[in-house]
CSV table of N, CA and C in Angstrom, one decimal:
chain,number,residue,atom,x,y,z
A,774,UNK,N,-6.5,104.4,40.8
A,774,UNK,CA,-6.0,105.6,40.4
A,774,UNK,C,-5.3,106.3,41.7
A,775,UNK,N,-4.2,106.9,41.5
A,775,UNK,CA,-3.5,107.6,42.6
A,775,UNK,C,-4.0,109.0,42.7
A,776,UNK,N,-3.7,109.7,43.9
A,776,UNK,CA,-4.1,111.1,44.0
A,776,UNK,C,-3.5,111.9,42.9
A,777,UNK,N,-2.3,111.7,42.6
A,777,UNK,CA,-1.6,112.5,41.5
A,777,UNK,C,-2.3,112.2,40.2
A,778,UNK,N,-2.6,110.9,39.9
A,778,UNK,CA,-3.3,110.5,38.7
A,778,UNK,C,-4.6,111.2,38.5
A,779,UNK,N,-5.4,111.3,39.6
A,779,UNK,CA,-6.7,112.0,39.6
A,779,UNK,C,-6.5,113.5,39.3
A,780,UNK,N,-5.5,114.1,39.9
A,780,UNK,CA,-5.2,115.5,39.6
A,780,UNK,C,-4.8,115.8,38.2
A,781,UNK,N,-3.9,114.9,37.7
A,781,UNK,CA,-3.5,115.1,36.3
A,781,UNK,C,-4.7,114.9,35.3
A,782,UNK,N,-5.5,113.9,35.6
A,782,UNK,CA,-6.7,113.7,34.7
A,782,UNK,C,-7.6,114.9,34.8
A,783,UNK,N,-7.8,115.5,36.0
A,783,UNK,CA,-8.6,116.7,36.2
A,783,UNK,C,-8.1,117.8,35.4
A,784,UNK,N,-6.8,118.1,35.5
A,784,UNK,CA,-6.2,119.2,34.8
A,784,UNK,C,-6.2,119.0,33.3
A,785,UNK,N,-6.0,117.8,32.8
A,785,UNK,CA,-6.1,117.5,31.4
A,785,UNK,C,-7.5,117.8,30.9
A,786,UNK,N,-8.5,117.4,31.7
A,786,UNK,CA,-9.9,117.6,31.3
A,786,UNK,C,-10.3,119.0,31.2
A,787,UNK,N,-9.8,119.8,32.2
A,787,UNK,CA,-10.1,121.2,32.3
A,787,UNK,C,-9.5,122.0,31.1
A,788,UNK,N,-8.4,121.5,30.6
A,788,UNK,CA,-7.7,122.2,29.6
A,788,UNK,C,-7.9,121.6,28.2
A,789,UNK,N,-8.6,120.5,28.2
A,789,UNK,CA,-8.9,119.8,26.9
A,789,UNK,C,-7.7,119.2,26.3
A,790,UNK,N,-6.8,118.6,27.1
A,790,UNK,CA,-5.6,118.0,26.6
A,790,UNK,C,-5.7,116.5,26.6
A,791,UNK,N,-5.3,115.9,25.5
A,791,UNK,CA,-5.4,114.4,25.5
A,791,UNK,C,-4.1,113.9,26.2
A,792,UNK,N,-4.3,112.6,26.5
A,792,UNK,CA,-3.2,111.9,27.2
A,792,UNK,C,-2.0,111.9,26.2
A,793,UNK,N,-2.2,111.6,24.9
A,793,UNK,CA,-1.2,111.6,23.9
A,793,UNK,C,-0.5,112.9,23.8
A,794,UNK,N,-1.2,114.0,23.8
A,794,UNK,CA,-0.6,115.3,23.7
A,794,UNK,C,0.3,115.6,24.8
A,795,UNK,N,-0.2,115.3,26.0
A,795,UNK,CA,0.6,115.6,27.2
A,795,UNK,C,1.8,114.7,27.3
A,796,UNK,N,1.7,113.5,27.0
A,796,UNK,CA,2.8,112.6,27.0
A,796,UNK,C,3.9,113.0,26.0
A,797,UNK,N,3.5,113.5,24.8
A,797,UNK,CA,4.5,114.0,23.8
A,797,UNK,C,5.2,115.2,24.4
A,798,UNK,N,4.5,116.1,25.0
A,798,UNK,CA,5.0,117.3,25.6
A,798,UNK,C,6.0,117.1,26.7
A,799,UNK,N,5.8,116.0,27.5
A,799,UNK,CA,6.6,115.6,28.6
A,799,UNK,C,7.7,114.7,28.2
A,800,UNK,N,7.7,114.2,26.9
A,800,UNK,CA,8.7,113.3,26.4
A,800,UNK,C,8.7,111.9,27.1
A,801,UNK,N,7.4,111.5,27.4
A,801,UNK,CA,7.2,110.2,28.0
A,801,UNK,C,6.2,109.5,27.0
A,802,UNK,N,6.1,108.2,27.1
A,802,UNK,CA,5.1,107.5,26.3
A,802,UNK,C,3.7,107.7,26.9
A,803,UNK,N,2.7,107.6,26.0
A,803,UNK,CA,1.3,107.7,26.5
A,803,UNK,C,1.0,106.5,27.3
A,804,UNK,N,1.6,105.4,27.1
A,804,UNK,CA,1.4,104.2,27.9
A,804,UNK,C,1.9,104.5,29.4
A,805,UNK,N,3.1,105.1,29.5
A,805,UNK,CA,3.6,105.4,30.8
A,805,UNK,C,2.7,106.4,31.5
A,806,UNK,N,2.3,107.5,30.8
A,806,UNK,CA,1.4,108.5,31.4
A,806,UNK,C,0.1,107.9,31.9
A,807,UNK,N,-0.5,107.0,31.1
A,807,UNK,CA,-1.7,106.3,31.4
A,807,UNK,C,-1.5,105.4,32.7
A,808,UNK,N,-0.4,104.7,32.7
A,808,UNK,CA,-0.1,103.9,33.8
A,808,UNK,C,0.1,104.7,35.1
A,809,UNK,N,0.7,105.9,35.0
A,809,UNK,CA,0.9,106.8,36.1
A,809,UNK,C,-0.4,107.3,36.6
A,810,UNK,N,-1.3,107.7,35.7
A,810,UNK,CA,-2.6,108.1,36.1
A,810,UNK,C,-3.4,107.0,36.8
A,811,UNK,N,-3.3,105.8,36.3
A,811,UNK,CA,-4.1,104.7,36.9
A,811,UNK,C,-3.5,104.0,38.1
A,812,UNK,N,-2.3,104.5,38.5
A,812,UNK,CA,-1.7,103.8,39.7
A,812,UNK,C,-1.0,102.5,39.4
A,813,UNK,N,-0.6,102.3,38.1
A,813,UNK,CA,0.1,101.1,37.8
A,813,UNK,C,1.6,101.3,37.7
A,814,UNK,N,2.0,102.5,38.0
A,814,UNK,CA,3.4,102.9,38.0
A,814,UNK,C,3.7,103.5,39.4
A,815,UNK,N,4.9,103.4,39.9
A,815,UNK,CA,5.3,104.1,41.1
A,815,UNK,C,5.2,105.6,41.0
A,816,UNK,N,5.5,106.2,42.1
A,816,UNK,CA,5.4,107.7,42.1
A,816,UNK,C,6.5,108.2,41.2
A,817,UNK,N,6.2,109.3,40.5
A,817,UNK,CA,7.2,109.8,39.5
A,817,UNK,C,8.4,110.5,40.2
A,818,UNK,N,9.4,110.7,39.4
A,818,UNK,CA,10.6,111.4,39.9
A,818,UNK,C,10.2,112.9,40.1
A,819,UNK,N,11.1,113.5,40.9
A,819,UNK,CA,10.9,114.9,41.2
A,819,UNK,C,11.0,115.7,39.9
A,820,UNK,N,11.9,115.3,39.0
A,820,UNK,CA,12.1,116.0,37.7
A,820,UNK,C,10.8,115.9,36.9
A,821,UNK,N,10.1,114.8,36.8
A,821,UNK,CA,8.9,114.6,36.0
A,821,UNK,C,7.8,115.5,36.7
A,822,UNK,N,7.7,115.5,38.0
A,822,UNK,CA,6.7,116.3,38.7
A,822,UNK,C,6.9,117.8,38.3
A,823,UNK,N,8.1,118.2,38.3
A,823,UNK,CA,8.4,119.6,37.9
A,823,UNK,C,8.0,119.9,36.5
A,824,UNK,N,8.2,118.9,35.6
A,824,UNK,CA,7.8,119.1,34.2
A,824,UNK,C,6.2,119.1,34.1
A,825,UNK,N,5.5,118.3,34.9
A,825,UNK,CA,4.1,118.4,34.9
A,825,UNK,C,3.6,119.7,35.4
A,826,UNK,N,4.2,120.3,36.4
A,826,UNK,CA,3.8,121.6,36.9
A,826,UNK,C,4.0,122.6,35.9
A,827,UNK,N,5.2,122.6,35.2
A,827,UNK,CA,5.5,123.5,34.1
A,827,UNK,C,4.5,123.4,33.0
A,828,UNK,N,4.2,122.1,32.6
A,828,UNK,CA,3.3,121.9,31.5
A,828,UNK,C,2.0,122.5,31.7
A,829,UNK,N,1.4,122.4,32.9
A,829,UNK,CA,0.1,123.0,33.2
A,829,UNK,C,0.2,124.4,33.6
A,830,UNK,N,1.5,124.9,33.7
A,830,UNK,CA,1.7,126.3,34.0
A,830,UNK,C,0.9,126.7,35.3
A,831,UNK,N,1.1,125.9,36.3
A,831,UNK,CA,0.5,126.2,37.6
A,831,UNK,C,1.5,126.8,38.6
A,832,UNK,N,1.1,127.6,39.5
A,832,UNK,CA,2.0,128.2,40.4
A,832,UNK,C,1.4,128.1,41.9
A,833,UNK,N,2.3,128.4,42.8
A,833,UNK,CA,2.0,128.5,44.2
A,833,UNK,C,1.3,127.3,44.8
A,834,UNK,N,0.1,127.5,45.2
A,834,UNK,CA,-0.7,126.5,45.9
A,834,UNK,C,-0.9,125.2,45.1
A,835,UNK,N,-1.3,125.5,43.8
A,835,UNK,CA,-1.6,124.3,43.0
A,835,UNK,C,-0.3,123.5,42.7
A,836,UNK,N,0.8,124.2,42.5
A,836,UNK,CA,2.1,123.5,42.3
A,836,UNK,C,2.5,122.7,43.5
A,837,UNK,N,2.3,123.3,44.7
A,837,UNK,CA,2.6,122.6,45.9
A,837,UNK,C,1.6,121.4,46.1
A,838,UNK,N,0.4,121.5,45.7
A,838,UNK,CA,-0.6,120.4,45.8
A,838,UNK,C,-0.1,119.3,44.9
A,839,UNK,N,0.3,119.6,43.7
A,839,UNK,CA,0.8,118.5,42.8
A,839,UNK,C,2.0,117.8,43.4
A,840,UNK,N,2.9,118.6,44.0
A,840,UNK,CA,4.1,118.0,44.6
A,840,UNK,C,3.7,117.1,45.8
A,841,UNK,N,2.7,117.6,46.6
A,841,UNK,CA,2.2,116.8,47.8
A,841,UNK,C,1.6,115.5,47.3
A,842,UNK,N,0.7,115.6,46.3
A,842,UNK,CA,0.0,114.5,45.8
A,842,UNK,C,1.0,113.4,45.2
A,843,UNK,N,2.1,113.9,44.6
A,843,UNK,CA,3.1,113.0,44.0
A,843,UNK,C,3.7,112.2,45.1
A,844,UNK,N,4.0,112.8,46.3
A,844,UNK,CA,4.5,112.1,47.4
A,844,UNK,C,3.6,111.1,48.0
A,845,UNK,N,2.3,111.3,47.8
A,845,UNK,CA,1.3,110.4,48.4
A,845,UNK,C,0.7,109.4,47.3
A,846,UNK,N,1.5,109.2,46.2
A,846,UNK,CA,0.9,108.5,45.1
A,846,UNK,C,1.7,107.2,44.8
A,847,UNK,N,2.4,106.6,45.8
A,847,UNK,CA,3.0,105.3,45.6
A,847,UNK,C,2.0,104.2,45.8
A,848,UNK,N,1.6,103.5,44.7
A,848,UNK,CA,0.6,102.5,44.8
A,848,UNK,C,1.0,101.2,45.5
A,849,UNK,N,2.3,101.1,45.7
A,849,UNK,CA,2.8,99.8,46.3
A,849,UNK,C,3.6,100.1,47.6
A,850,UNK,N,2.9,100.7,48.5
A,850,UNK,CA,3.6,101.1,49.7
A,850,UNK,C,3.8,99.9,50.7
A,851,UNK,N,4.9,100.0,51.4
A,851,UNK,CA,5.2,98.9,52.4
A,851,UNK,C,5.3,99.6,53.7
A,852,UNK,N,4.7,99.0,54.7
A,852,UNK,CA,4.8,99.6,56.1
A,852,UNK,C,5.6,98.6,57.0
A,853,UNK,N,6.7,99.1,57.5
A,853,UNK,CA,7.5,98.3,58.4
A,853,UNK,C,7.2,98.7,59.9
A,854,UNK,N,6.5,97.9,60.6
A,854,UNK,CA,6.1,98.2,62.0
A,854,UNK,C,7.0,97.5,63.0
A,855,UNK,N,8.2,97.0,62.6
A,855,UNK,CA,9.1,96.4,63.5
A,855,UNK,C,9.5,97.4,64.6
A,856,UNK,N,9.4,97.1,65.8
A,856,UNK,CA,9.8,97.9,66.9
A,856,UNK,C,8.7,98.9,67.4
A,857,UNK,N,7.6,98.9,66.7
A,857,UNK,CA,6.5,99.8,67.1
A,857,UNK,C,5.6,99.1,68.0
A,858,UNK,N,4.6,99.8,68.6
A,858,UNK,CA,3.6,99.3,69.5
A,858,UNK,C,2.8,98.2,68.7
A,859,UNK,N,2.4,97.1,69.4
A,859,UNK,CA,1.7,96.0,68.7
A,859,UNK,C,0.4,96.5,68.0
A,860,UNK,N,-0.2,97.6,68.5
A,860,UNK,CA,-1.4,98.2,67.8
A,860,UNK,C,-1.0,98.7,66.5
A,861,UNK,N,0.2,99.2,66.3
A,861,UNK,CA,0.6,99.7,65.0
A,861,UNK,C,0.6,98.6,64.0
A,862,UNK,N,1.2,97.4,64.4
A,862,UNK,CA,1.2,96.3,63.5
A,862,UNK,C,-0.2,95.8,63.2
A,863,UNK,N,-1.0,95.7,64.2
A,863,UNK,CA,-2.4,95.3,64.0
A,863,UNK,C,-3.1,96.3,63.0
A,864,UNK,N,-2.9,97.6,63.2
A,864,UNK,CA,-3.6,98.5,62.3
A,864,UNK,C,-3.1,98.3,60.9
A,865,UNK,N,-1.8,98.2,60.7
A,865,UNK,CA,-1.2,98.0,59.3
A,865,UNK,C,-1.8,96.8,58.7
A,866,UNK,N,-1.9,95.7,59.4
A,866,UNK,CA,-2.4,94.4,58.9
A,866,UNK,C,-3.9,94.5,58.6
A,867,UNK,N,-4.6,95.1,59.5
A,867,UNK,CA,-6.1,95.2,59.2
A,867,UNK,C,-6.3,96.1,58.0
A,868,UNK,N,-5.6,97.2,57.9
A,868,UNK,CA,-5.8,98.0,56.7
A,868,UNK,C,-5.4,97.3,55.4
A,869,UNK,N,-4.3,96.5,55.4
A,869,UNK,CA,-3.9,95.8,54.2
A,869,UNK,C,-5.0,94.7,53.9
A,870,UNK,N,-5.7,94.1,54.8
A,870,UNK,CA,-6.7,93.1,54.6
A,870,UNK,C,-8.0,93.7,54.1
A,871,UNK,N,-8.3,94.9,54.5
A,871,UNK,CA,-9.7,95.5,54.2
A,871,UNK,C,-9.7,96.7,53.3
A,872,UNK,N,-8.6,97.3,53.0
A,872,UNK,CA,-8.6,98.5,52.2
A,872,UNK,C,-9.3,98.3,50.9
A,873,UNK,N,-9.2,97.2,50.3
A,873,UNK,CA,-9.7,96.9,48.9
A,873,UNK,C,-11.3,96.8,48.9
A,874,UNK,N,-11.9,96.6,50.1
A,874,UNK,CA,-13.4,96.5,50.1
A,874,UNK,C,-14.1,97.6,50.8
A,875,UNK,N,-13.3,98.6,51.3
A,875,UNK,CA,-13.9,99.8,51.9
A,875,UNK,C,-14.5,100.7,50.9
A,876,UNK,N,-15.6,101.3,51.3
A,876,UNK,CA,-16.3,102.3,50.4
A,876,UNK,C,-15.5,103.6,50.3
A,877,UNK,N,-15.8,104.4,49.3
A,877,UNK,CA,-15.1,105.7,49.3
A,877,UNK,C,-15.4,106.5,50.5
A,878,UNK,N,-16.7,106.5,51.0
A,878,UNK,CA,-17.0,107.2,52.2
A,878,UNK,C,-16.2,106.7,53.4
A,879,UNK,N,-16.1,105.4,53.5
A,879,UNK,CA,-15.3,104.9,54.7
A,879,UNK,C,-13.8,105.3,54.6
A,880,UNK,N,-13.3,105.2,53.3
A,880,UNK,CA,-11.9,105.7,53.2
A,880,UNK,C,-11.7,107.1,53.5
A,881,UNK,N,-12.7,108.0,53.1
A,881,UNK,CA,-12.7,109.4,53.5
A,881,UNK,C,-12.7,109.6,55.0
A,882,UNK,N,-13.6,108.8,55.7
A,882,UNK,CA,-13.7,108.9,57.1
A,882,UNK,C,-12.4,108.5,57.8
A,883,UNK,N,-11.8,107.4,57.3
A,883,UNK,CA,-10.6,106.9,58.0
A,883,UNK,C,-9.4,107.9,57.8
A,884,UNK,N,-9.3,108.5,56.6
A,884,UNK,CA,-8.3,109.6,56.3
A,884,UNK,C,-8.5,110.7,57.3
A,885,UNK,N,-9.8,111.1,57.4
A,885,UNK,CA,-10.1,112.2,58.3
A,885,UNK,C,-9.7,111.9,59.8
A,886,UNK,N,-10.0,110.7,60.2
A,886,UNK,CA,-9.7,110.3,61.6
A,886,UNK,C,-8.1,110.3,61.8
A,887,UNK,N,-7.4,109.8,60.8
A,887,UNK,CA,-6.0,109.7,60.8
A,887,UNK,C,-5.4,111.2,60.9
A,888,UNK,N,-5.9,112.1,60.1
A,888,UNK,CA,-5.4,113.5,60.2
A,888,UNK,C,-5.7,114.1,61.5
A,889,UNK,N,-6.9,113.8,62.1
A,889,UNK,CA,-7.2,114.4,63.4
A,889,UNK,C,-6.3,113.8,64.5
A,890,UNK,N,-6.1,112.5,64.4
A,890,UNK,CA,-5.2,111.8,65.4
A,890,UNK,C,-3.7,112.4,65.3
A,891,UNK,N,-3.3,112.5,64.1
A,891,UNK,CA,-1.9,113.1,63.8
A,891,UNK,C,-1.8,114.5,64.4
A,892,UNK,N,-2.8,115.3,64.1
A,892,UNK,CA,-2.8,116.7,64.6
A,892,UNK,C,-2.8,116.7,66.2
A,893,UNK,N,-3.5,115.8,66.8
A,893,UNK,CA,-3.6,115.7,68.2
A,893,UNK,C,-2.2,115.4,68.8
A,894,UNK,N,-1.5,114.5,68.1
A,894,UNK,CA,-0.2,114.0,68.5
A,894,UNK,C,0.9,114.9,68.0
A,895,UNK,N,0.6,116.0,67.3
A,895,UNK,CA,1.5,117.0,66.8
A,895,UNK,C,2.5,116.4,65.7
A,896,UNK,N,1.9,115.5,64.9
A,896,UNK,CA,2.8,115.0,63.8
A,896,UNK,C,2.1,115.3,62.4
């Protein structure tokens, strides 16, 4: 499941909306919406993200969160480390080899470490 998929599922559950109801309201198939939630489809278009925001009638911070999560929800990401430091290539390769067996706690810890390192480097 992608970050956006988890958020959509959370919002649907809070509002008691079925996948089929939401798909019909957004003019997409329930199969597509299910695949989007489960990370079997690429990140949605900006237009669909806006329709999701409108559908749930969210504003400000929650709307921005949905947009941010959509940007971070491509399940088939490619990392090109050509021209970067060799450690960047090693990191990308190690992550691709081990990400599928890391626990949720380990993934959380790695994300935290990455955010701290990025803040330290002002990125």
